[in-house]
mmCIF file of C-alpha atoms (C1' of nucleotides) in Angstrom:
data_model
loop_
_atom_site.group_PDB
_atom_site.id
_atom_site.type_symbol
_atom_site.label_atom_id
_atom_site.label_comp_id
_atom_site.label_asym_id
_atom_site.label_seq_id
_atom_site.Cartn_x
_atom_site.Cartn_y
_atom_site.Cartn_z
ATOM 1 C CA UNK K 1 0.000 0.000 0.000
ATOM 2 C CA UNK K 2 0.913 3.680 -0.700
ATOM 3 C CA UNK K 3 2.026 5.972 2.508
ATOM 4 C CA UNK K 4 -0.527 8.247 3.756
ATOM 5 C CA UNK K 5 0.233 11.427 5.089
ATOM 6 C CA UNK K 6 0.123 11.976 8.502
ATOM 7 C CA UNK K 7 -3.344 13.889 9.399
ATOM 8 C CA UNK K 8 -2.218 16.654 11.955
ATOM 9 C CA UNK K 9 -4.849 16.871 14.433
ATOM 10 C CA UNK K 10 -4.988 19.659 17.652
ATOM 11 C CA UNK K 11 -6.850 19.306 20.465
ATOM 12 C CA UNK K 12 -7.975 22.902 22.050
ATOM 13 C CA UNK K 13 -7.224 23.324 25.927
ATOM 14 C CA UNK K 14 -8.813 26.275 26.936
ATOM 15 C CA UNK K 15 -9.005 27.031 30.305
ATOM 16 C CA UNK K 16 -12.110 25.246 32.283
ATOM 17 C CA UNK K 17 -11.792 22.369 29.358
ATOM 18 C CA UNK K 18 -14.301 19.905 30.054
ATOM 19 C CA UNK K 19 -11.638 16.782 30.733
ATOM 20 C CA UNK K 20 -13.874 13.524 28.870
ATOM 21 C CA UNK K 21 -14.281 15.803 25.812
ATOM 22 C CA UNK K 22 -10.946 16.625 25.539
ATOM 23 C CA UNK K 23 -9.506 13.195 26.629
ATOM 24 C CA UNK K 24 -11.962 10.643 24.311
ATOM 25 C CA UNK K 25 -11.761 12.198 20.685
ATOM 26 C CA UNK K 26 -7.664 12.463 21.422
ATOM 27 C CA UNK K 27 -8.101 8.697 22.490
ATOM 28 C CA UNK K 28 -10.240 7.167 19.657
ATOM 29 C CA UNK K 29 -8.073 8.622 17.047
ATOM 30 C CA UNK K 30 -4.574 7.773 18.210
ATOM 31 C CA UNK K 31 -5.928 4.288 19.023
ATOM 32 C CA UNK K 32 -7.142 4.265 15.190
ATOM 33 C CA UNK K 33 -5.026 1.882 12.964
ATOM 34 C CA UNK K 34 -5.092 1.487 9.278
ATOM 35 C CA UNK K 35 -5.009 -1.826 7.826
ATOM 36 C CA UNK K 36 -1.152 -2.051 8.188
ATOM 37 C CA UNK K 37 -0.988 -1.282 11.067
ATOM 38 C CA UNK K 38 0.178 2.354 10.818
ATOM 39 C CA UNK K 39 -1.880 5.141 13.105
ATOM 40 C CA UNK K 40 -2.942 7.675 10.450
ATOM 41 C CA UNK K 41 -3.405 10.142 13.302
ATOM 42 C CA UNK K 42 -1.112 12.628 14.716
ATOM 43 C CA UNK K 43 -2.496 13.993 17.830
ATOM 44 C CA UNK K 44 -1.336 16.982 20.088
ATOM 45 C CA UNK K 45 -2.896 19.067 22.565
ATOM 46 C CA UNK K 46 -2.961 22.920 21.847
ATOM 47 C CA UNK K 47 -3.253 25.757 25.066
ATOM 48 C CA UNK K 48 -2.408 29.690 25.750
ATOM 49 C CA UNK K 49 -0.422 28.642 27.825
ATOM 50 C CA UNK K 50 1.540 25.470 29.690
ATOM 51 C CA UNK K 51 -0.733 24.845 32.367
ATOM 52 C CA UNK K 52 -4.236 24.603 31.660
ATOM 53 C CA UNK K 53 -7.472 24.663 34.343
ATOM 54 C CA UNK K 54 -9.426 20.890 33.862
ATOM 55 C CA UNK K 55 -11.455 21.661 36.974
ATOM 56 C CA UNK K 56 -10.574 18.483 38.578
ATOM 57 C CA UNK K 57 -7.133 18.938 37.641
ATOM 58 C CA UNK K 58 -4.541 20.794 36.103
ATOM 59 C CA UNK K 59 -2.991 19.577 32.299
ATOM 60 C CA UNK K 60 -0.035 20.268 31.003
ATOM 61 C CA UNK K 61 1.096 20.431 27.692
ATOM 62 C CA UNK K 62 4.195 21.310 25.816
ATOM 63 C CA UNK K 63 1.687 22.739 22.230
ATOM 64 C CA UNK K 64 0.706 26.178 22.248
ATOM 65 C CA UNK K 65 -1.891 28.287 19.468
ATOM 66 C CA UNK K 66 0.704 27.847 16.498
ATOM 67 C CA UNK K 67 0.231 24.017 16.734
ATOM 68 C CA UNK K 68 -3.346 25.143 15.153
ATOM 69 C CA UNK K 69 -1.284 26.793 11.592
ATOM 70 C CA UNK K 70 -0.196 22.946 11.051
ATOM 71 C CA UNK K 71 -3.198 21.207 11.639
ATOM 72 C CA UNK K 72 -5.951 18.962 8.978
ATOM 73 C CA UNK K 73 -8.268 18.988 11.912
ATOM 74 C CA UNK K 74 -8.577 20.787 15.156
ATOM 75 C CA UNK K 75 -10.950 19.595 17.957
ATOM 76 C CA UNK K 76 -12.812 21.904 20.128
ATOM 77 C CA UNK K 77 -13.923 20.099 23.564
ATOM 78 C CA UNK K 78 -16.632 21.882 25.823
ATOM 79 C CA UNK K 79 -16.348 24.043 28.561
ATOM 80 C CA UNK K 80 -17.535 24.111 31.819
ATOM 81 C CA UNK K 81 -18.981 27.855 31.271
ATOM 82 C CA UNK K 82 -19.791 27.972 28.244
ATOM 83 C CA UNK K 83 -20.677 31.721 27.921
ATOM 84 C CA UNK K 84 -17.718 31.932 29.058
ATOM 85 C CA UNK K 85 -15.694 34.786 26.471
ATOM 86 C CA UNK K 86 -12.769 33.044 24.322
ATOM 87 C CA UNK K 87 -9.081 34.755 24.188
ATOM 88 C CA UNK K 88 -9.410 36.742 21.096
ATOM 89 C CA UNK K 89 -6.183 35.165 20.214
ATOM 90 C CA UNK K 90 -7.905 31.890 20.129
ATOM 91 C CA UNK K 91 -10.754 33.193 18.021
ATOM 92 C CA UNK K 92 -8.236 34.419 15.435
ATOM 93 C CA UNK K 93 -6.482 31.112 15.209
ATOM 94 C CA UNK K 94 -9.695 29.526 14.772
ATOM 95 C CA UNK K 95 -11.215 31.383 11.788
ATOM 96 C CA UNK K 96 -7.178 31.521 10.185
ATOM 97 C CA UNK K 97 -7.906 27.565 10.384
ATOM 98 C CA UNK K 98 -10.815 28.093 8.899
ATOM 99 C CA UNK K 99 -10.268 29.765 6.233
ATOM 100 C CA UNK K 100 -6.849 28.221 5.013
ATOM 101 C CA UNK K 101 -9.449 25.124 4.644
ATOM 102 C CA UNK K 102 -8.662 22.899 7.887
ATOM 103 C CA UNK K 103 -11.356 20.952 9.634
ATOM 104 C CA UNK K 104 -12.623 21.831 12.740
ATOM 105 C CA UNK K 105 -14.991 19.952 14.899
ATOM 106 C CA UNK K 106 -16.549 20.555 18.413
ATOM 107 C CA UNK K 107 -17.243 18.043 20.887
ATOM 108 C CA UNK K 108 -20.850 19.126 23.656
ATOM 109 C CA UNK K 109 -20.824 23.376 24.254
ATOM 110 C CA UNK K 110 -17.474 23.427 22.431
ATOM 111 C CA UNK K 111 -20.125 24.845 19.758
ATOM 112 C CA UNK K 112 -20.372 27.853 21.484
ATOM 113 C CA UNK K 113 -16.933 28.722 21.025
ATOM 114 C CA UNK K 114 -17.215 28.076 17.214
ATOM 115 C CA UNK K 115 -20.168 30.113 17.309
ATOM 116 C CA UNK K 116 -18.105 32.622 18.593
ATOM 117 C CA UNK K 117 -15.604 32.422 16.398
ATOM 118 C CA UNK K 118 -18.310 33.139 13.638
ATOM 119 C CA UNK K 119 -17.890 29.386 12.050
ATOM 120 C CA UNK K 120 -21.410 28.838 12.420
ATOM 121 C CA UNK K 121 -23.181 31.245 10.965
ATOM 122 C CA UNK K 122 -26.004 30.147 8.870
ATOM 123 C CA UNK K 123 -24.989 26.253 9.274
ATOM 124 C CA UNK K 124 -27.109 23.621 11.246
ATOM 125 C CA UNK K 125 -25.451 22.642 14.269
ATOM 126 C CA UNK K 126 -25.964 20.735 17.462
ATOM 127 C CA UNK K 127 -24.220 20.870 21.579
ATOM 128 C CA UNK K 128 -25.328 19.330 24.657
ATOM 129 C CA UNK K 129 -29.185 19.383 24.773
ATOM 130 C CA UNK K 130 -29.329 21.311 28.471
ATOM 131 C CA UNK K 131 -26.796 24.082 26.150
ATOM 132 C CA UNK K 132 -28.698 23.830 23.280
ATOM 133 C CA UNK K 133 -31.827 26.690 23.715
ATOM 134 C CA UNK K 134 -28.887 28.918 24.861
ATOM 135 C CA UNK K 135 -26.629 28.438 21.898
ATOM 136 C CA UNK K 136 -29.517 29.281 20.021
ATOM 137 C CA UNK K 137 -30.479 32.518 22.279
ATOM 138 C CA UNK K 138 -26.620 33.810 22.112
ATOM 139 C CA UNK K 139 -26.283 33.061 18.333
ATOM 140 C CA UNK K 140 -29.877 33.483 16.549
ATOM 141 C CA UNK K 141 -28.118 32.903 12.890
ATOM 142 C CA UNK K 142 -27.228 29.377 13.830
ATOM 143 C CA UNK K 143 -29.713 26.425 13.155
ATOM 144 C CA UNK K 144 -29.647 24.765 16.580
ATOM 145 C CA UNK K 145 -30.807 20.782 16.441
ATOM 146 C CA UNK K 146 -30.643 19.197 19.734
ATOM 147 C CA UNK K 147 -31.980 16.006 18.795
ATOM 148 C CA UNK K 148 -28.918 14.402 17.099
ATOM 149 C CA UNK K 149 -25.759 13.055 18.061
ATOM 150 C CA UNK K 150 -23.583 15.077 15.419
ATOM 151 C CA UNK K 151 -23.527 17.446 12.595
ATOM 152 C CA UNK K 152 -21.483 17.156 9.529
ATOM 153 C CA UNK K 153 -21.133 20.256 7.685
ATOM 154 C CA UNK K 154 -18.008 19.052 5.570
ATOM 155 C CA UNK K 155 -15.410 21.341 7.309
ATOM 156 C CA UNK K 156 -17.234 22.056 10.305
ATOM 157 C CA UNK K 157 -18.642 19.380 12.141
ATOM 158 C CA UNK K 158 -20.439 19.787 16.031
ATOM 159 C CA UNK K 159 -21.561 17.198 18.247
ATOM 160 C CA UNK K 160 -23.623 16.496 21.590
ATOM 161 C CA UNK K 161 -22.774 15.166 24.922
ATOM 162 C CA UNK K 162 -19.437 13.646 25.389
ATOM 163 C CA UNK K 163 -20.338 10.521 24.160
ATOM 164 C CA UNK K 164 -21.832 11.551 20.870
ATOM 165 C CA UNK K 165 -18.332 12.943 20.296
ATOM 166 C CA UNK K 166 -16.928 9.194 20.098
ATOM 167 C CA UNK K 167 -19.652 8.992 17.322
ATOM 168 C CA UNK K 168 -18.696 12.225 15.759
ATOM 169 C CA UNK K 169 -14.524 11.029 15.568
ATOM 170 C CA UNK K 170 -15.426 7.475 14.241
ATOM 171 C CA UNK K 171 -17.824 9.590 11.540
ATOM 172 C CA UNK K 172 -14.617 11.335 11.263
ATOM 173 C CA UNK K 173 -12.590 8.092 10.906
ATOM 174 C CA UNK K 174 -15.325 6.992 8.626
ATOM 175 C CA UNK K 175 -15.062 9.948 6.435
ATOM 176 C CA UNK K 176 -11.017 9.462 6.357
ATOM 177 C CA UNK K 177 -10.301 6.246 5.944
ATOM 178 C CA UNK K 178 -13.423 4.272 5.327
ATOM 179 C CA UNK K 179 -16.014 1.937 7.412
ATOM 180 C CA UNK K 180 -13.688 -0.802 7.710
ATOM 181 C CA UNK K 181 -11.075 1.064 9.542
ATOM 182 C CA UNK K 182 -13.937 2.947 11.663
ATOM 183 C CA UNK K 183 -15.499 -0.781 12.300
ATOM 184 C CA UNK K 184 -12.177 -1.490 13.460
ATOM 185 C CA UNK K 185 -11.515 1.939 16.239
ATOM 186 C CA UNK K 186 -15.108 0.793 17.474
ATOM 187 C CA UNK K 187 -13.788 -2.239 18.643
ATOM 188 C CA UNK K 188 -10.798 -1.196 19.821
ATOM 189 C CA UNK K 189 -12.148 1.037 21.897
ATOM 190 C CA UNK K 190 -15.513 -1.014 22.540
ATOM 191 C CA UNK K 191 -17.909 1.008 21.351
ATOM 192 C CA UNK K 192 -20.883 0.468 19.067
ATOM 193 C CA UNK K 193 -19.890 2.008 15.208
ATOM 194 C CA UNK K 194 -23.187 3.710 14.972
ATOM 195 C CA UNK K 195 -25.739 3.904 17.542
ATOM 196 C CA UNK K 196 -28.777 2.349 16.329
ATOM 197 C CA UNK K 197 -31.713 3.082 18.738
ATOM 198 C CA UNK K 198 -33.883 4.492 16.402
ATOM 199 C CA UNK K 199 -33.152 5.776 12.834
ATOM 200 C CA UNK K 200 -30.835 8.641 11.134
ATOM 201 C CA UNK K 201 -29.294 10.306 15.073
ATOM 202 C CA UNK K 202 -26.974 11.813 12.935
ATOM 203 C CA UNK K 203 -27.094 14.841 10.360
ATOM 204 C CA UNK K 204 -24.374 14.524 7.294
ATOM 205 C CA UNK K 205 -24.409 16.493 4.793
ATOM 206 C CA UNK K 206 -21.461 14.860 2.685
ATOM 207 C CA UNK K 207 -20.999 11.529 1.511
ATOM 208 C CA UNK K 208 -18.431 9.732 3.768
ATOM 209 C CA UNK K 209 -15.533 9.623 2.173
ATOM 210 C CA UNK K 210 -16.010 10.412 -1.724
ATOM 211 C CA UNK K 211 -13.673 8.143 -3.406
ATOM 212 C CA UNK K 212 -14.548 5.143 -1.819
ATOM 213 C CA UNK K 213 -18.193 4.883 -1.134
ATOM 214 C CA UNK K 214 -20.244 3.569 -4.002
ATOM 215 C CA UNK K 215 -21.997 1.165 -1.290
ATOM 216 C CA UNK K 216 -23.208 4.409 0.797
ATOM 217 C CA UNK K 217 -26.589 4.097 -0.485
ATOM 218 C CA UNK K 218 -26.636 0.400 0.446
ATOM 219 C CA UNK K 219 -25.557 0.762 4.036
ATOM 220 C CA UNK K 220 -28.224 3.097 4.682
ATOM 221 C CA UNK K 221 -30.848 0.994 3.007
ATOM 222 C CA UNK K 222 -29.216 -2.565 4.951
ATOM 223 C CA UNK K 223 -29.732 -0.052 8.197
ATOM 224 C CA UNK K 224 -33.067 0.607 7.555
ATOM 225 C CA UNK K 225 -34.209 -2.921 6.839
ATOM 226 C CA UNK K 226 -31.703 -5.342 8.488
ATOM 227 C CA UNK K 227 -35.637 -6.523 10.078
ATOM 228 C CA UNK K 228 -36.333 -8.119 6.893
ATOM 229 C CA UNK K 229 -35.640 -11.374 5.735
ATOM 230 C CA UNK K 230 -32.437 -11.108 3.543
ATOM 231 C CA UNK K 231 -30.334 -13.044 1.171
ATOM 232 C CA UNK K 232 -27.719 -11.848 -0.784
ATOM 233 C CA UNK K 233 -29.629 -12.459 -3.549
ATOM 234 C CA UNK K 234 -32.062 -9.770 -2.143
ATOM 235 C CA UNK K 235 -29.486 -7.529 -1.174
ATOM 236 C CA UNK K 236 -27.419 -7.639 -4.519
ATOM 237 C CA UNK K 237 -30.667 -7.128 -6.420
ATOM 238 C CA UNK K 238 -31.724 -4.320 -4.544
ATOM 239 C CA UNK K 239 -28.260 -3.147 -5.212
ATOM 240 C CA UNK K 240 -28.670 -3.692 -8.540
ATOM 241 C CA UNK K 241 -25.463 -5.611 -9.109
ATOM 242 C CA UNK K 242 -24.415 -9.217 -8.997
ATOM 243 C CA UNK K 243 -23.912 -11.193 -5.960
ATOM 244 C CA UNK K 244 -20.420 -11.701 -7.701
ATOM 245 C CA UNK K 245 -19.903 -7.669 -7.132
ATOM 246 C CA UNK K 246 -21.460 -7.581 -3.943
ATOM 247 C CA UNK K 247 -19.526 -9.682 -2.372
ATOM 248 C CA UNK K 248 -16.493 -7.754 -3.634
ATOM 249 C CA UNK K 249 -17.574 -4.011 -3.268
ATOM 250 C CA UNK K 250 -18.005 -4.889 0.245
ATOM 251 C CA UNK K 251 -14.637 -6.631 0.637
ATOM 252 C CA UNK K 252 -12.985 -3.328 -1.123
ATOM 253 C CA UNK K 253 -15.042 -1.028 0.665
ATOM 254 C CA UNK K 254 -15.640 -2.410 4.244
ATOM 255 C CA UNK K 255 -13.114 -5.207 4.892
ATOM 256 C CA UNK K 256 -16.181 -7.259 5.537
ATOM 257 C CA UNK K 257 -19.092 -9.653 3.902
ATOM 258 C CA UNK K 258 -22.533 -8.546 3.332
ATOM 259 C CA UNK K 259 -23.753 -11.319 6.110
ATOM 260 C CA UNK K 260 -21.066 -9.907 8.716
ATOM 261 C CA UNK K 261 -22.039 -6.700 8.282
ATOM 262 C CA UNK K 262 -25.935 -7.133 8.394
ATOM 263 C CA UNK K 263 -25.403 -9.356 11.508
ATOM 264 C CA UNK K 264 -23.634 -6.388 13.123
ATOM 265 C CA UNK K 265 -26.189 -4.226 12.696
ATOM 266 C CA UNK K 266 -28.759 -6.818 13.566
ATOM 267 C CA UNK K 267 -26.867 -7.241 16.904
ATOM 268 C CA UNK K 268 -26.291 -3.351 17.981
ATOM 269 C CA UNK K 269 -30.000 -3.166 17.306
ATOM 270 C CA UNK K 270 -30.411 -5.729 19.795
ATOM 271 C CA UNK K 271 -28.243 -4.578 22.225
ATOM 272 C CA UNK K 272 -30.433 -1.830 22.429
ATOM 273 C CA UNK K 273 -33.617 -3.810 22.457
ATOM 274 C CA UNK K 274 -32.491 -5.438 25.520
ATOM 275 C CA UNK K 275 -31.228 -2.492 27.363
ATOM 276 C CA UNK K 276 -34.467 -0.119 26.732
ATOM 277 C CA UNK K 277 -37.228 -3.232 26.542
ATOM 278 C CA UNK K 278 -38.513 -6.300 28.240
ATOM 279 C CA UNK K 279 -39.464 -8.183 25.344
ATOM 280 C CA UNK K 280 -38.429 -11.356 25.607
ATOM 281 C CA UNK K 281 -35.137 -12.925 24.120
ATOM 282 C CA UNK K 282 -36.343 -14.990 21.496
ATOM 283 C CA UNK K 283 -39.047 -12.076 20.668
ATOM 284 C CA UNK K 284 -35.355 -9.632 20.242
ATOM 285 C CA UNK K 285 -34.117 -11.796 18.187
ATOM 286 C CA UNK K 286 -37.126 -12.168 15.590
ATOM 287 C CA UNK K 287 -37.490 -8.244 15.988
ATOM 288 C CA UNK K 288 -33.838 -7.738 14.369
ATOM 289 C CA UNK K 289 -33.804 -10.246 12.338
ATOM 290 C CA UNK K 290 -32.963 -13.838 13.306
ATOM 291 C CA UNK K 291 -34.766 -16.645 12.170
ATOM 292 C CA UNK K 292 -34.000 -18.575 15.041
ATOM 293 C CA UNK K 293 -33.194 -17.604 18.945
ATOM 294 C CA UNK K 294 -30.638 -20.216 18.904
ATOM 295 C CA UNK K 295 -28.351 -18.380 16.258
ATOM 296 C CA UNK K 296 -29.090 -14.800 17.506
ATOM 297 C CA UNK K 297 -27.804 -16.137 21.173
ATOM 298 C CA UNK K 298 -24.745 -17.415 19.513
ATOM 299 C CA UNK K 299 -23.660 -14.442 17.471
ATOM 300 C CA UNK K 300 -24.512 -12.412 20.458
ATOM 301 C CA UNK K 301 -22.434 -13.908 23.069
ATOM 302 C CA UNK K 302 -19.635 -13.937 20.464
ATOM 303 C CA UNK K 303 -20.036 -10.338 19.322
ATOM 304 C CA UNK K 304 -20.613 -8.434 22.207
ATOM 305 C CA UNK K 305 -18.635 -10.812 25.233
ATOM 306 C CA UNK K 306 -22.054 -11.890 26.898
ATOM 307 C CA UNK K 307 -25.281 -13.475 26.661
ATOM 308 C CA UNK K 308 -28.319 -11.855 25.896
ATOM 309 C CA UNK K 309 -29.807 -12.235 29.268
ATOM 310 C CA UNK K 310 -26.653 -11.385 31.101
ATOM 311 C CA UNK K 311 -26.443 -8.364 29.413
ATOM 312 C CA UNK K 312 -29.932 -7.080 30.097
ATOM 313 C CA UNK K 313 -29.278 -7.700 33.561
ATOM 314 C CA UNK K 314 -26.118 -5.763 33.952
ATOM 315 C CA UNK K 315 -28.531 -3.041 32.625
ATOM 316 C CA UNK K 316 -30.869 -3.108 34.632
ATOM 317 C CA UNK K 317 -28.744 -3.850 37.320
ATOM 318 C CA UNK K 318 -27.106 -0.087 37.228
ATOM 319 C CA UNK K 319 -31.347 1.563 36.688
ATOM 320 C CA UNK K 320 -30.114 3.746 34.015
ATOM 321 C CA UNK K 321 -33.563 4.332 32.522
ATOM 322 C CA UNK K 322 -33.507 5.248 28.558
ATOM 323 C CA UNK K 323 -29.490 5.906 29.253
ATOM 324 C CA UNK K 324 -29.255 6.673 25.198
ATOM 325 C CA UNK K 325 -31.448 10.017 24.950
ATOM 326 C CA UNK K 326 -30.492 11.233 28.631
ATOM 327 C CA UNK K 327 -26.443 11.942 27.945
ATOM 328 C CA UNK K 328 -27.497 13.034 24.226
ATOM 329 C "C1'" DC A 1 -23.634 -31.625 20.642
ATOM 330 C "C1'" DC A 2 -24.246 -33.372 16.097
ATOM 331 C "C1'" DT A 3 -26.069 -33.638 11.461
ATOM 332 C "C1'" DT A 4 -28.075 -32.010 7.410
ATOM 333 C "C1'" DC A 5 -28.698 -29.083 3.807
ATOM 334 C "C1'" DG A 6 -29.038 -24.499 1.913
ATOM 335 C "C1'" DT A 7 -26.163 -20.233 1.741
ATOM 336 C "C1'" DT A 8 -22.170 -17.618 1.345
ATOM 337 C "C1'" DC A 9 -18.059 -16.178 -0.679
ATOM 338 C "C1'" DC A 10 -13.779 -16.145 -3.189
ATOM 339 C "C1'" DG A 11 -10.552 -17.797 -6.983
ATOM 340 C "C1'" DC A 12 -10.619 -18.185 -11.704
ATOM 341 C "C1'" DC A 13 -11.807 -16.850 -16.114
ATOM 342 C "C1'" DA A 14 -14.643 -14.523 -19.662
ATOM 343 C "C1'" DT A 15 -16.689 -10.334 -21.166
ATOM 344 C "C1'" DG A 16 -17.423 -5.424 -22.020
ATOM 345 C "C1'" DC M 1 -3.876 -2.399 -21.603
ATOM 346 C "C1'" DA M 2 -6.283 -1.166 -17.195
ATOM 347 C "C1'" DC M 3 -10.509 -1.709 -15.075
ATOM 348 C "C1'" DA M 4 -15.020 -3.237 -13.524
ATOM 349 C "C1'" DT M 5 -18.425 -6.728 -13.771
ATOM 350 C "C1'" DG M 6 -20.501 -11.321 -13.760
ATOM 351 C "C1'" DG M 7 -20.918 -16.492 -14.232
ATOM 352 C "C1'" DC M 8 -19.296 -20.799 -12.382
ATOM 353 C "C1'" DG M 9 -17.805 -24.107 -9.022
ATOM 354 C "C1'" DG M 10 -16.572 -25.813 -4.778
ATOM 355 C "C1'" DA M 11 -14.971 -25.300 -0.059
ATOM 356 C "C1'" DA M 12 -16.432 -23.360 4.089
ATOM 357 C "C1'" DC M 13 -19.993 -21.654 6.768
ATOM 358 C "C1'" DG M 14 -24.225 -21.322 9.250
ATOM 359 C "C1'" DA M 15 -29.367 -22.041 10.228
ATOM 360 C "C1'" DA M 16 -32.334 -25.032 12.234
#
DNA sequence: CCTTCGTTCCGCCATG
DNA sequence: CACATGGCGGAACGAA
């Protein structure tokens, strides 16, 4: 395989930096690995100044505001005011980054500061859904959607809660290197690749990654309908190719089968089902899919590490009632 | 756990 | 020639 550039990516450390969102995007992407191997990620934390305010605890870190100049993507975590006014100096870096065509991305109320910085205006967007009506109040030009997990606006993406910004970097991952290598930084860092619970939680406004993505369209579709009873003769025809090119679009594109994949899907969507539901287990696994509760309990316990009824239990065993749409 | 039988998927080669 | 597609066959897989 050809090298690929390292991507140069900056974290933001701003004073009152919300730890999780500035420690889990700078963790899923330097735990990303290509298919050799190589970590296409270059990761480094960016502050005023050496020592930076993380409310529980102080971070240092060696990067200051010219790390920004270098950098494909910057990362802008939440803080814990908000409203809070950003160093000029930090606005100016922002919009220079900006304009010279680098990506920027905000993890929870890390909006506001790209509101702030003007890199909003006009565009849909989406924070934490306590922030959101107040993002909305400060910056009236700004289409505020609290009900998704992430926006993708090409070069500006936000996101929710802290956890939606795991979402938003393997969308990013996604978007960089393809589902295969995104299927793979979900599982190292054992996570679901999309969260299912009910349909599109996600706003994207570009196709993933351009050059590689002729089976978009299907993904969606095998998303939408992994319910059904499906072949690969089905799926290829709805496809409108041969089971022949199936098969090997979704080895080029994925690093997976048609049947893997589906079964993933079918699984997260279980997962789900069991956490938010007390339908019974065979009655989950007809819902997503299975023909038989036999298999579903199989691919389960291999998939996710547990059995179906063990894993409901160590749900409701910590009362965390629709836990999903709370931390949204 | 095993067995049976349909399904999946990948190498190979032909075709456009 | 480079490239994408599709048919065929059989080994491996998986549903029940």
């Amino acid at each position: 395989m050809n090298l690929v550039p390292v991507h140069e990516v900056v974290v933001l450390a701003l004073d009152g930096v919300i730890a999780a969102d500035l420690a889990i995007p700078a963790e899923v992407l330097s735990r990303t690995r290509l298919l050799d191997g190589q970590c296409p990620y270059r990761i480094r934390v960016a502050a005023l100044r050496p020592n930076v305010d993380a409310g529980i605890f102080t971070l240092r870190t060696p990067w200051r505001l010219d790390a920004l100049v270098e950098a494909d993507t910057i990362l802008v975590p939440g803080l814990a005011d908000p409203t809070m006014p950003t160093p000029p100096a930090v606005l100016r870096a922002l919009r220079e980054a900006a304009a010279r065509g680098a990506r920027i991305a905000s993890i929870c109320v890390g909006a506001f500061v790209l509101a702030e910085a003007g890199l909003l205006q006009g565009r849909r967007a989406t924070t934490h859904w306590a922030a959101a009506h107040e993002l909305a109040r400060l910056y009236p030009d700004v289409h505020v959607d609290p009900n998704v997990l992430f926006v993708d606006n090409g070069q500006i993406l936000t996101s929710a809660g802290a956890a939606a910004g795991l979402d938003l970097c393997l969308h990013l991952v996604r978007r960089d290197h393809g589902s295969a290598v995104a299927a793979d930084t979900a599982r190292a860092t054992v996570m679901p690749l999309e969260r299912s619970g009910g349909q599109a939680q996600y706003i994207n406004y570009l196709p993933p990654n351009p050059d590689n993505a002729s089976l978009d369209p299907l993904l969606r579709w095998l998303d939408a309908n992994y319910d059904r009873h499906l072949t690969i003769a089905k799926i290829a025809e709805h496809a409108a190719v041969s089971t022949r090119t199936l098969n090997r679009q979704f080895h080029d594109q994925v690093g997976s089968t048609p049947i893997v994949w589906l079964r993933a899907i079918r699984i997260r969507r279980a997962q789900c089902l069991l956490e938010t539901t007390n339908e019974p287990i065979d009655a989950v696994a007809r819902l997503v899919g299975f023909g038989s509760t036999n298999t579903f309990r199989d691919h389960f316990t291999d998939l996710v590490g547990a059995n179906p009824t063990s894993y409901r239990r160590s749900f409701k065993g910590s009362s965390t009632p629709t836990p999903a749409a709370g931390k949204i």
